[in-house]
Tab-separated table of C-alpha atoms in Angstrom:
chain	number	residue	atom	x	y	z
A	18	MET	CA	-27.765	14.448	9.175
A	19	GLN	CA	-30.620	17.198	9.566
A	20	SER	CA	-28.709	19.021	12.203
A	21	ARG	CA	-25.292	19.008	10.022
A	22	VAL	CA	-27.409	20.512	7.029
A	23	PHE	CA	-28.967	23.341	9.624
A	24	SER	CA	-25.524	23.535	11.249
A	25	THR	CA	-23.679	23.851	7.960
A	26	MET	CA	-26.528	26.399	6.439
A	27	ALA	CA	-25.979	28.523	9.402
A	28	PHE	CA	-22.365	28.705	8.964
A	29	VAL	CA	-22.829	30.159	5.626
A	30	LEU	CA	-25.225	32.646	6.436
A	31	ILE	CA	-23.370	33.869	9.257
A	32	GLY	CA	-20.353	34.232	6.729
A	33	VAL	CA	-22.425	36.063	4.597
A	34	MET	CA	-23.995	38.545	6.988
A	35	ILE	CA	-20.527	39.462	8.381
A	36	ALA	CA	-19.233	40.218	4.748
A	37	VAL	CA	-22.370	42.274	4.521
A	38	GLY	CA	-21.216	44.501	7.363
A	39	GLY	CA	-17.854	45.119	5.687
A	40	LEU	CA	-15.945	42.366	8.237
A	41	SER	CA	-13.921	39.349	7.013
A	42	VAL	CA	-15.398	36.625	5.648
A	43	LEU	CA	-15.308	33.477	7.269
A	44	PRO	CA	-14.194	30.521	5.913
A	45	VAL	CA	-16.784	28.453	4.421
A	46	ARG	CA	-16.457	24.796	3.874
A	47	ALA	CA	-17.245	23.662	0.270
A	48	GLU	CA	-16.976	19.611	0.734
A	49	ASP	CA	-15.773	17.123	3.218
A	50	LEU	CA	-13.610	14.330	1.008
A	51	THR	CA	-13.640	10.987	2.743
A	52	ALA	CA	-10.308	8.990	1.727
A	53	ILE	CA	-8.458	5.512	2.458
A	54	CYS	CA	-4.737	5.924	3.728
A	55	TYR	CA	-2.587	3.124	4.891
A	56	GLY	CA	-1.571	3.761	8.585
A	57	GLY	CA	1.133	3.970	10.869
A	58	SER	CA	4.027	5.944	9.761
A	59	PHE	CA	2.559	6.088	6.300
A	60	GLU	CA	-0.253	7.894	7.803
A	61	GLU	CA	2.009	9.939	9.246
A	62	GLY	CA	3.710	10.827	6.346
A	63	TRP	CA	0.896	11.079	4.102
A	64	LEU	CA	-0.612	14.022	6.590
A	65	LYS	CA	2.325	16.397	5.771
A	66	SER	CA	2.826	15.164	2.285
A	67	VAL	CA	-0.622	15.392	0.998
A	68	VAL	CA	-3.606	16.409	3.234
A	69	LYS	CA	-1.953	19.442	4.757
A	70	ARG	CA	-1.112	21.120	1.779
A	71	PHE	CA	-3.796	19.537	0.050
A	72	GLU	CA	-6.166	21.806	2.724
A	73	GLU	CA	-3.872	25.010	2.078
A	74	LYS	CA	-4.187	24.781	-1.255
A	75	TYR	CA	-7.944	24.430	-1.378
A	76	PRO	CA	-8.611	26.411	1.993
A	77	GLY	CA	-12.833	25.192	1.570
A	78	ASP	CA	-12.271	21.285	1.490
A	79	LYS	CA	-10.895	18.767	3.843
A	80	VAL	CA	-9.890	15.818	3.553
A	81	ASN	CA	-10.828	12.832	6.379
A	82	LEU	CA	-8.485	9.921	6.614
A	83	VAL	CA	-9.634	6.702	6.821
A	84	THR	CA	-7.376	3.820	7.766
A	85	ARG	CA	-7.430	0.168	6.378
A	86	LEU	CA	-5.143	-2.579	4.640
A	87	THR	CA	-6.110	-3.201	1.148
A	88	MET	CA	-8.368	-6.752	1.855
A	89	GLN	CA	-9.893	-4.392	4.334
A	90	ALA	CA	-10.423	-1.580	2.262
A	91	ALA	CA	-12.028	-3.631	-0.763
A	92	ALA	CA	-14.491	-5.206	1.477
A	93	LYS	CA	-15.336	-1.924	2.699
A	94	MET	CA	-15.706	-0.642	-1.217
A	95	ARG	CA	-18.171	-3.721	-1.745
A	96	ALA	CA	-19.811	-3.187	1.583
A	97	GLN	CA	-20.857	0.257	0.609
A	98	LYS	CA	-21.671	-0.042	-3.229
A	99	ASP	CA	-25.211	1.590	-2.568
A	100	ASN	CA	-24.503	4.392	-0.186
A	101	VAL	CA	-21.055	5.462	-0.643
A	102	GLU	CA	-19.470	6.901	2.641
A	103	ILE	CA	-15.576	6.572	1.767
A	104	ASP	CA	-14.543	8.254	-1.654
A	105	VAL	CA	-11.049	7.507	-2.383
A	106	PHE	CA	-9.640	4.433	-2.457
A	107	THR	CA	-6.108	3.468	-2.026
A	108	MET	CA	-4.909	-0.319	-2.360
A	109	ASP	CA	-2.503	-2.726	-3.623
A	110	VAL	CA	-3.077	-4.393	-6.623
A	111	VAL	CA	-4.657	-7.710	-5.180
A	112	GLY	CA	-7.199	-5.453	-4.087
A	113	THR	CA	-8.216	-3.204	-6.927
A	114	ALA	CA	-8.307	-6.524	-9.388
A	115	GLN	CA	-11.146	-7.364	-6.913
A	116	ALA	CA	-12.914	-4.156	-7.091
A	117	GLU	CA	-12.619	-3.598	-10.624
A	118	ALA	CA	-13.756	-6.837	-11.593
A	119	GLU	CA	-17.237	-5.748	-9.645
A	120	GLY	CA	-17.613	-2.143	-11.438
A	121	LEU	CA	-16.653	-0.636	-7.889
A	122	TYR	CA	-15.262	2.425	-9.275
A	123	ALA	CA	-15.780	5.618	-11.094
A	124	PRO	CA	-14.084	6.188	-14.405
A	125	LEU	CA	-10.713	8.050	-14.444
A	126	THR	CA	-9.578	10.061	-17.291
A	127	GLU	CA	-7.048	13.030	-18.027
A	128	GLU	CA	-9.490	15.099	-18.650
A	129	LYS	CA	-10.576	15.062	-14.993
A	130	VAL	CA	-7.063	14.229	-13.260
A	131	PRO	CA	-4.345	15.716	-15.991
A	132	ASN	CA	-1.650	15.344	-13.456
A	133	MET	CA	-2.239	11.438	-15.229
A	134	LYS	CA	-0.707	12.898	-18.449
A	135	ASN	CA	2.788	13.653	-16.013
A	136	LEU	CA	2.937	9.515	-15.651
A	137	LEU	CA	6.229	7.842	-16.592
A	138	PRO	CA	5.755	5.066	-19.234
A	139	LEU	CA	5.920	2.217	-17.356
A	140	PHE	CA	3.076	3.415	-15.084
A	141	LYS	CA	0.793	5.049	-17.812
A	142	GLU	CA	1.057	1.988	-19.309
A	143	ALA	CA	0.306	-0.041	-16.747
A	144	SER	CA	-2.805	2.112	-15.758
A	145	LYS	CA	-4.375	2.071	-19.387
A	146	GLY	CA	-7.950	1.205	-19.580
A	147	HIS	CA	-8.360	0.876	-15.736
A	148	PRO	CA	-10.870	3.013	-13.496
A	149	TRP	CA	-7.575	3.662	-11.681
A	150	LEU	CA	-4.536	4.844	-11.548
A	151	LEU	CA	-0.783	3.407	-10.193
A	152	PHE	CA	0.383	6.445	-7.633
A	153	GLN	CA	3.387	4.945	-5.955
A	154	TRP	CA	5.521	1.757	-5.799
A	155	VAL	CA	8.016	0.310	-3.702
A	156	PRO	CA	9.630	-3.488	-3.723
A	157	GLU	CA	8.158	-6.580	-1.582
A	158	VAL	CA	11.600	-7.835	-0.323
A	159	LEU	CA	13.313	-9.967	2.324
A	160	TRP	CA	14.189	-8.568	5.294
A	161	TYR	CA	16.688	-9.840	7.495
A	162	ASN	CA	18.601	-9.083	11.170
A	163	THR	CA	21.979	-7.527	10.613
A	164	GLU	CA	23.820	-8.948	13.383
A	165	LYS	CA	22.477	-12.514	12.289
A	166	PHE	CA	23.496	-12.072	9.156
A	167	LYS	CA	26.926	-10.165	7.937
A	168	THR	CA	26.037	-10.187	4.219
A	169	PRO	CA	22.639	-10.455	2.776
A	170	PRO	CA	20.685	-13.671	2.383
A	171	ARG	CA	20.947	-14.557	-1.296
A	172	SER	CA	18.087	-16.937	-1.912
A	173	TRP	CA	14.370	-16.533	-0.617
A	174	LYS	CA	14.659	-20.092	0.284
A	175	VAL	CA	16.328	-18.928	3.340
A	176	MET	CA	12.440	-18.543	4.634
A	177	PHE	CA	12.469	-22.576	4.854
A	178	ASP	CA	15.596	-22.927	6.197
A	179	PRO	CA	15.408	-24.951	9.530
A	180	LYS	CA	18.769	-23.426	10.795
A	181	TYR	CA	16.097	-20.437	11.415
A	182	PHE	CA	13.027	-21.927	12.536
A	183	GLY	CA	11.881	-20.174	15.313
A	184	ARG	CA	13.190	-16.780	13.945
A	185	ILE	CA	10.946	-16.434	10.921
A	186	SER	CA	7.861	-14.705	10.526
A	187	PHE	CA	5.297	-14.833	7.347
A	188	PRO	CA	2.922	-12.298	6.339
A	189	ASP	CA	-1.011	-13.587	6.771
A	190	ILE	CA	-2.694	-14.496	3.513
A	191	SER	CA	-5.313	-11.265	4.625
A	192	THR	CA	-2.879	-8.966	3.636
A	193	SER	CA	-1.349	-7.887	0.345
A	194	HIS	CA	1.882	-9.017	1.406
A	195	GLY	CA	0.735	-12.786	2.039
A	196	VAL	CA	-0.001	-12.530	-1.262
A	197	TRP	CA	2.959	-11.858	-2.204
A	198	MET	CA	4.971	-14.391	-0.429
A	199	LEU	CA	2.919	-17.076	-1.010
A	200	ASN	CA	3.606	-16.554	-4.774
A	201	MET	CA	7.102	-16.781	-4.130
A	202	ALA	CA	7.111	-20.028	-2.449
A	203	SER	CA	5.436	-21.382	-5.155
A	204	ARG	CA	7.649	-19.896	-7.548
A	205	ILE	CA	10.721	-20.656	-6.016
A	206	HIS	CA	9.636	-24.628	-5.471
A	207	GLY	CA	8.382	-24.618	-9.224
A	208	GLY	CA	4.618	-23.147	-9.379
A	209	ASN	CA	2.852	-20.234	-10.251
A	210	GLU	CA	-0.118	-18.347	-10.213
A	211	GLN	CA	-2.301	-21.335	-11.898
A	212	ASN	CA	-0.544	-23.988	-9.592
A	213	MET	CA	0.128	-23.021	-5.866
A	214	ASP	CA	0.149	-26.528	-4.884
A	215	PRO	CA	4.432	-26.263	-4.497
A	216	GLY	CA	3.959	-23.108	-2.288
A	217	PHE	CA	1.601	-24.305	0.138
A	218	GLU	CA	3.261	-27.741	0.605
A	219	ALA	CA	6.647	-25.419	1.248
A	220	ILE	CA	5.318	-23.616	3.826
A	221	LYS	CA	3.443	-26.647	5.517
A	222	GLN	CA	6.635	-28.063	5.543
A	223	VAL	CA	8.216	-25.536	7.891
A	224	ARG	CA	4.923	-24.548	9.697
A	225	GLU	CA	6.292	-25.627	13.157
A	226	GLY	CA	9.173	-23.552	12.682
A	227	ILE	CA	7.235	-20.331	11.546
A	228	HIS	CA	7.400	-17.720	14.702
A	229	SER	CA	4.299	-16.248	13.611
A	230	PHE	CA	2.241	-14.762	10.849
A	231	TRP	CA	1.707	-10.924	10.693
A	232	THR	CA	-1.259	-9.166	9.899
A	233	ILE	CA	-0.013	-5.139	10.455
A	234	HIS	CA	3.162	-3.589	9.721
A	235	GLY	CA	3.263	-2.561	13.193
A	236	GLN	CA	3.608	-6.057	14.545
A	237	ILE	CA	6.170	-7.155	12.356
A	238	GLN	CA	8.403	-3.751	13.271
A	239	GLN	CA	7.960	-4.703	16.923
A	240	LEU	CA	9.023	-8.291	16.616
A	241	PHE	CA	12.100	-6.863	14.566
A	242	ALA	CA	12.843	-4.346	16.824
A	243	GLN	CA	12.931	-6.896	20.180
A	244	GLY	CA	15.082	-9.625	17.883
A	245	GLU	CA	12.157	-12.136	18.371
A	246	VAL	CA	12.271	-12.433	14.463
A	247	TRP	CA	15.311	-12.209	11.944
A	248	LEU	CA	13.363	-12.853	8.662
A	249	THR	CA	10.613	-11.727	7.054
A	250	SER	CA	8.873	-10.093	3.507
A	251	ASP	CA	7.676	-6.362	3.404
A	252	THR	CA	7.992	-3.632	1.349
A	253	THR	CA	11.542	-1.517	1.935
A	254	ASP	CA	9.616	1.725	2.772
A	255	ARG	CA	8.289	-0.112	6.184
A	256	CYS	CA	11.495	-1.493	6.459
A	257	ALA	CA	13.106	2.016	6.254
A	258	HIS	CA	11.336	3.318	8.865
A	259	ILE	CA	12.965	1.155	11.868
A	260	MET	CA	16.087	1.129	9.913
A	261	LYS	CA	15.940	5.113	10.798
A	262	GLN	CA	15.245	4.192	14.438
A	263	GLY	CA	18.167	2.062	15.075
A	264	VAL	CA	16.949	-1.125	14.526
A	265	PRO	CA	19.661	-3.623	13.552
A	266	VAL	CA	17.703	-4.893	10.069
A	267	ASN	CA	17.774	-3.941	6.288
A	268	TRP	CA	16.426	-5.338	2.790
A	269	THR	CA	17.666	-7.406	0.141
A	270	ILE	CA	16.207	-8.403	-3.087
A	271	PRO	CA	17.365	-12.105	-3.649
A	272	GLU	CA	18.633	-13.893	-6.871
A	273	GLU	CA	14.813	-14.951	-7.992
A	274	GLY	CA	13.786	-11.291	-7.739
A	275	ALA	CA	11.153	-9.465	-5.814
A	276	TYR	CA	7.597	-8.628	-6.573
A	277	PHE	CA	6.680	-5.332	-7.771
A	278	ALA	CA	4.108	-3.900	-4.791
A	279	THR	CA	2.270	-1.026	-6.570
A	280	SER	CA	-0.523	1.335	-4.710
A	281	THR	CA	-3.584	2.099	-6.914
A	282	MET	CA	-6.236	5.323	-6.334
A	283	GLY	CA	-9.402	4.934	-7.125
A	284	ILE	CA	-13.080	6.967	-6.556
A	285	ALA	CA	-15.453	5.116	-5.246
A	286	LYS	CA	-18.930	4.247	-7.930
A	287	GLY	CA	-21.792	6.961	-6.472
A	288	THR	CA	-19.312	8.906	-4.376
A	289	LYS	CA	-21.280	12.594	-4.174
A	290	HIS	CA	-17.931	14.635	-4.387
A	291	LEU	CA	-17.032	13.383	-7.428
A	292	ASP	CA	-14.912	16.948	-8.448
A	293	LEU	CA	-13.367	16.869	-5.294
A	294	ALA	CA	-12.201	13.317	-5.584
A	295	TYR	CA	-10.363	14.141	-9.289
A	296	ARG	CA	-9.060	17.153	-7.560
A	297	TYR	CA	-7.324	15.488	-4.722
A	298	ILE	CA	-6.221	12.925	-6.909
A	299	ASN	CA	-4.685	15.093	-9.273
A	300	PHE	CA	-2.803	16.425	-6.072
A	301	VAL	CA	-1.662	13.332	-5.329
A	302	LEU	CA	-0.026	13.145	-8.605
A	303	ASP	CA	1.522	16.958	-8.585
A	304	ALA	CA	5.646	16.251	-8.732
A	305	GLN	CA	6.274	18.154	-5.750
A	306	THR	CA	4.041	16.089	-4.038
A	307	GLN	CA	5.348	12.824	-5.313
A	308	ALA	CA	8.813	14.113	-4.461
A	309	LEU	CA	8.026	14.820	-0.648
A	310	ASN	CA	6.018	11.213	-0.407
A	311	ALA	CA	9.718	9.910	-1.006
A	312	LYS	CA	11.036	11.933	1.506
A	313	TYR	CA	8.186	11.169	4.158
A	314	ILE	CA	7.051	7.755	3.254
A	315	TYR	CA	9.824	6.708	1.321
A	316	MET	CA	7.486	5.818	-1.545
A	317	VAL	CA	8.998	5.751	-4.979
A	318	PRO	CA	7.793	8.687	-7.652
A	319	VAL	CA	5.615	7.620	-10.624
A	320	VAL	CA	5.625	11.079	-12.341
A	321	LYS	CA	8.235	12.999	-14.384
A	322	GLY	CA	10.305	15.719	-12.681
A	323	ALA	CA	10.205	14.005	-9.311
A	324	PRO	CA	13.584	13.436	-8.575
A	325	VAL	CA	14.434	11.477	-4.964
A	326	GLU	CA	16.956	12.753	-2.760
A	327	SER	CA	20.162	10.815	-3.429
A	328	SER	CA	20.717	10.534	0.340
A	329	LEU	CA	17.666	8.451	0.997
A	330	ILE	CA	18.835	6.166	-1.389
A	331	GLU	CA	22.133	5.717	-0.090
A	332	LYS	CA	20.898	4.762	2.978
A	333	ARG	CA	18.516	2.511	1.677
A	334	TYR	CA	14.972	4.492	2.859
A	335	VAL	CA	14.001	4.694	-0.591
A	336	PRO	CA	15.290	1.879	-3.454
A	337	SER	CA	17.356	3.258	-6.604
A	338	PRO	CA	15.152	3.728	-10.028
A	339	ASP	CA	17.351	0.544	-11.109
A	340	THR	CA	15.319	-1.800	-8.752
A	341	VAL	CA	12.676	-1.586	-11.451
A	342	GLY	CA	14.602	-3.954	-13.687
A	343	LYS	CA	14.953	-6.642	-10.702
A	344	LEU	CA	11.079	-6.912	-10.273
A	345	LEU	CA	8.876	-9.148	-11.087
A	346	ASP	CA	4.880	-8.726	-11.059
A	347	LEU	CA	1.686	-11.218	-10.995
A	348	ASP	CA	-1.272	-12.308	-13.026
A	349	TRP	CA	-3.649	-10.227	-11.463
A	350	PRO	CA	-6.978	-11.125	-13.157
A	351	VAL	CA	-5.888	-14.829	-11.954
A	352	VAL	CA	-5.110	-13.227	-8.685
A	353	ALA	CA	-8.273	-11.807	-8.239
A	354	LYS	CA	-10.112	-15.059	-9.410
A	355	GLU	CA	-8.158	-17.380	-7.154
A	356	ARG	CA	-7.370	-15.678	-3.904
A	357	PRO	CA	-10.429	-16.689	-2.563
A	358	LYS	CA	-9.341	-20.310	-2.437
A	359	TRP	CA	-6.097	-19.422	-1.204
A	360	VAL	CA	-7.666	-17.893	1.623
A	361	ASP	CA	-9.571	-20.737	2.385
A	362	ARG	CA	-6.605	-23.151	1.802
A	363	TRP	CA	-4.851	-21.090	3.865
A	364	ARG	CA	-7.403	-21.090	7.005
A	365	ARG	CA	-7.581	-25.381	6.690
A	366	GLU	CA	-3.701	-26.106	6.212
A	367	ILE	CA	-1.728	-23.565	7.726
A	368	ALA	CA	-3.236	-21.011	9.830
A	369	VAL	CA	-3.658	-23.999	12.175
A	370	LYS	CA	-1.153	-25.694	14.156
């Protein structure tokens, strides 16, 4: 740490000395921001739509990305609460709810993040009163192999059909997607967030026929590309990337509906780069940035004046705006409270054959 301070001071002094001599001033880095980002294809798109453009607009600043899935990010936010290393956190709501309950966020206001006023009503209302905001959304849908299913499956119950044993992959409970899938399993078998017995029992009944429990997006994408798996639950944006590569896969929202997969962004309480963190989040909510996120990452914008290219919707890379009306949401305070019990039960009853 000491050597870095000395090197930064030297860099600044050299810039000043050259300026005094009448030469061009060397660029002096103002601050470094460290931000969580989802990995894989998401990170690739985020570098184009956000990081590169942010650093061009604010040439003194640099954004360092750290890739984490939601529950990994929540654990890191908890572990660093007394010595913040990561400034801005991106998480699905299942992790966000836990972090908020533990008081790990710095506050967000329109004064500090002016583009918050441009949030569409649904997302402004959902973010109200929280120290985080929703910055994008997609639905958590049913993926299916288009060569094996000539028409899209109509019900989530296809995930429990013995006819497809050996070709079904479930997201693991360690992921946000596993939480959504467990809740959907419970929902279609008569349960809810406060009564998960039907979901656990349904999965246990087909446990021997489940090909795998995936933990990272690249894993399930590869299984589909290889033709080993025909059915799973994941988001539309991740499906779009392998659709674009020619993998015979598509997504559908079954008759029971699908869950709203929203992503949140917030600032770690105790960050040493608070103003830079506000500036970064404000940039993420810029209409042009949001439109580019749809183009590169296939995430749906949450602000006014950020239209999605029609071709992206036609190719089913991005869901149409009317998809919102078909989506379900969870009682996240209940999920935050109950999830540790679900994880423990999953490990005891499902993870072990």
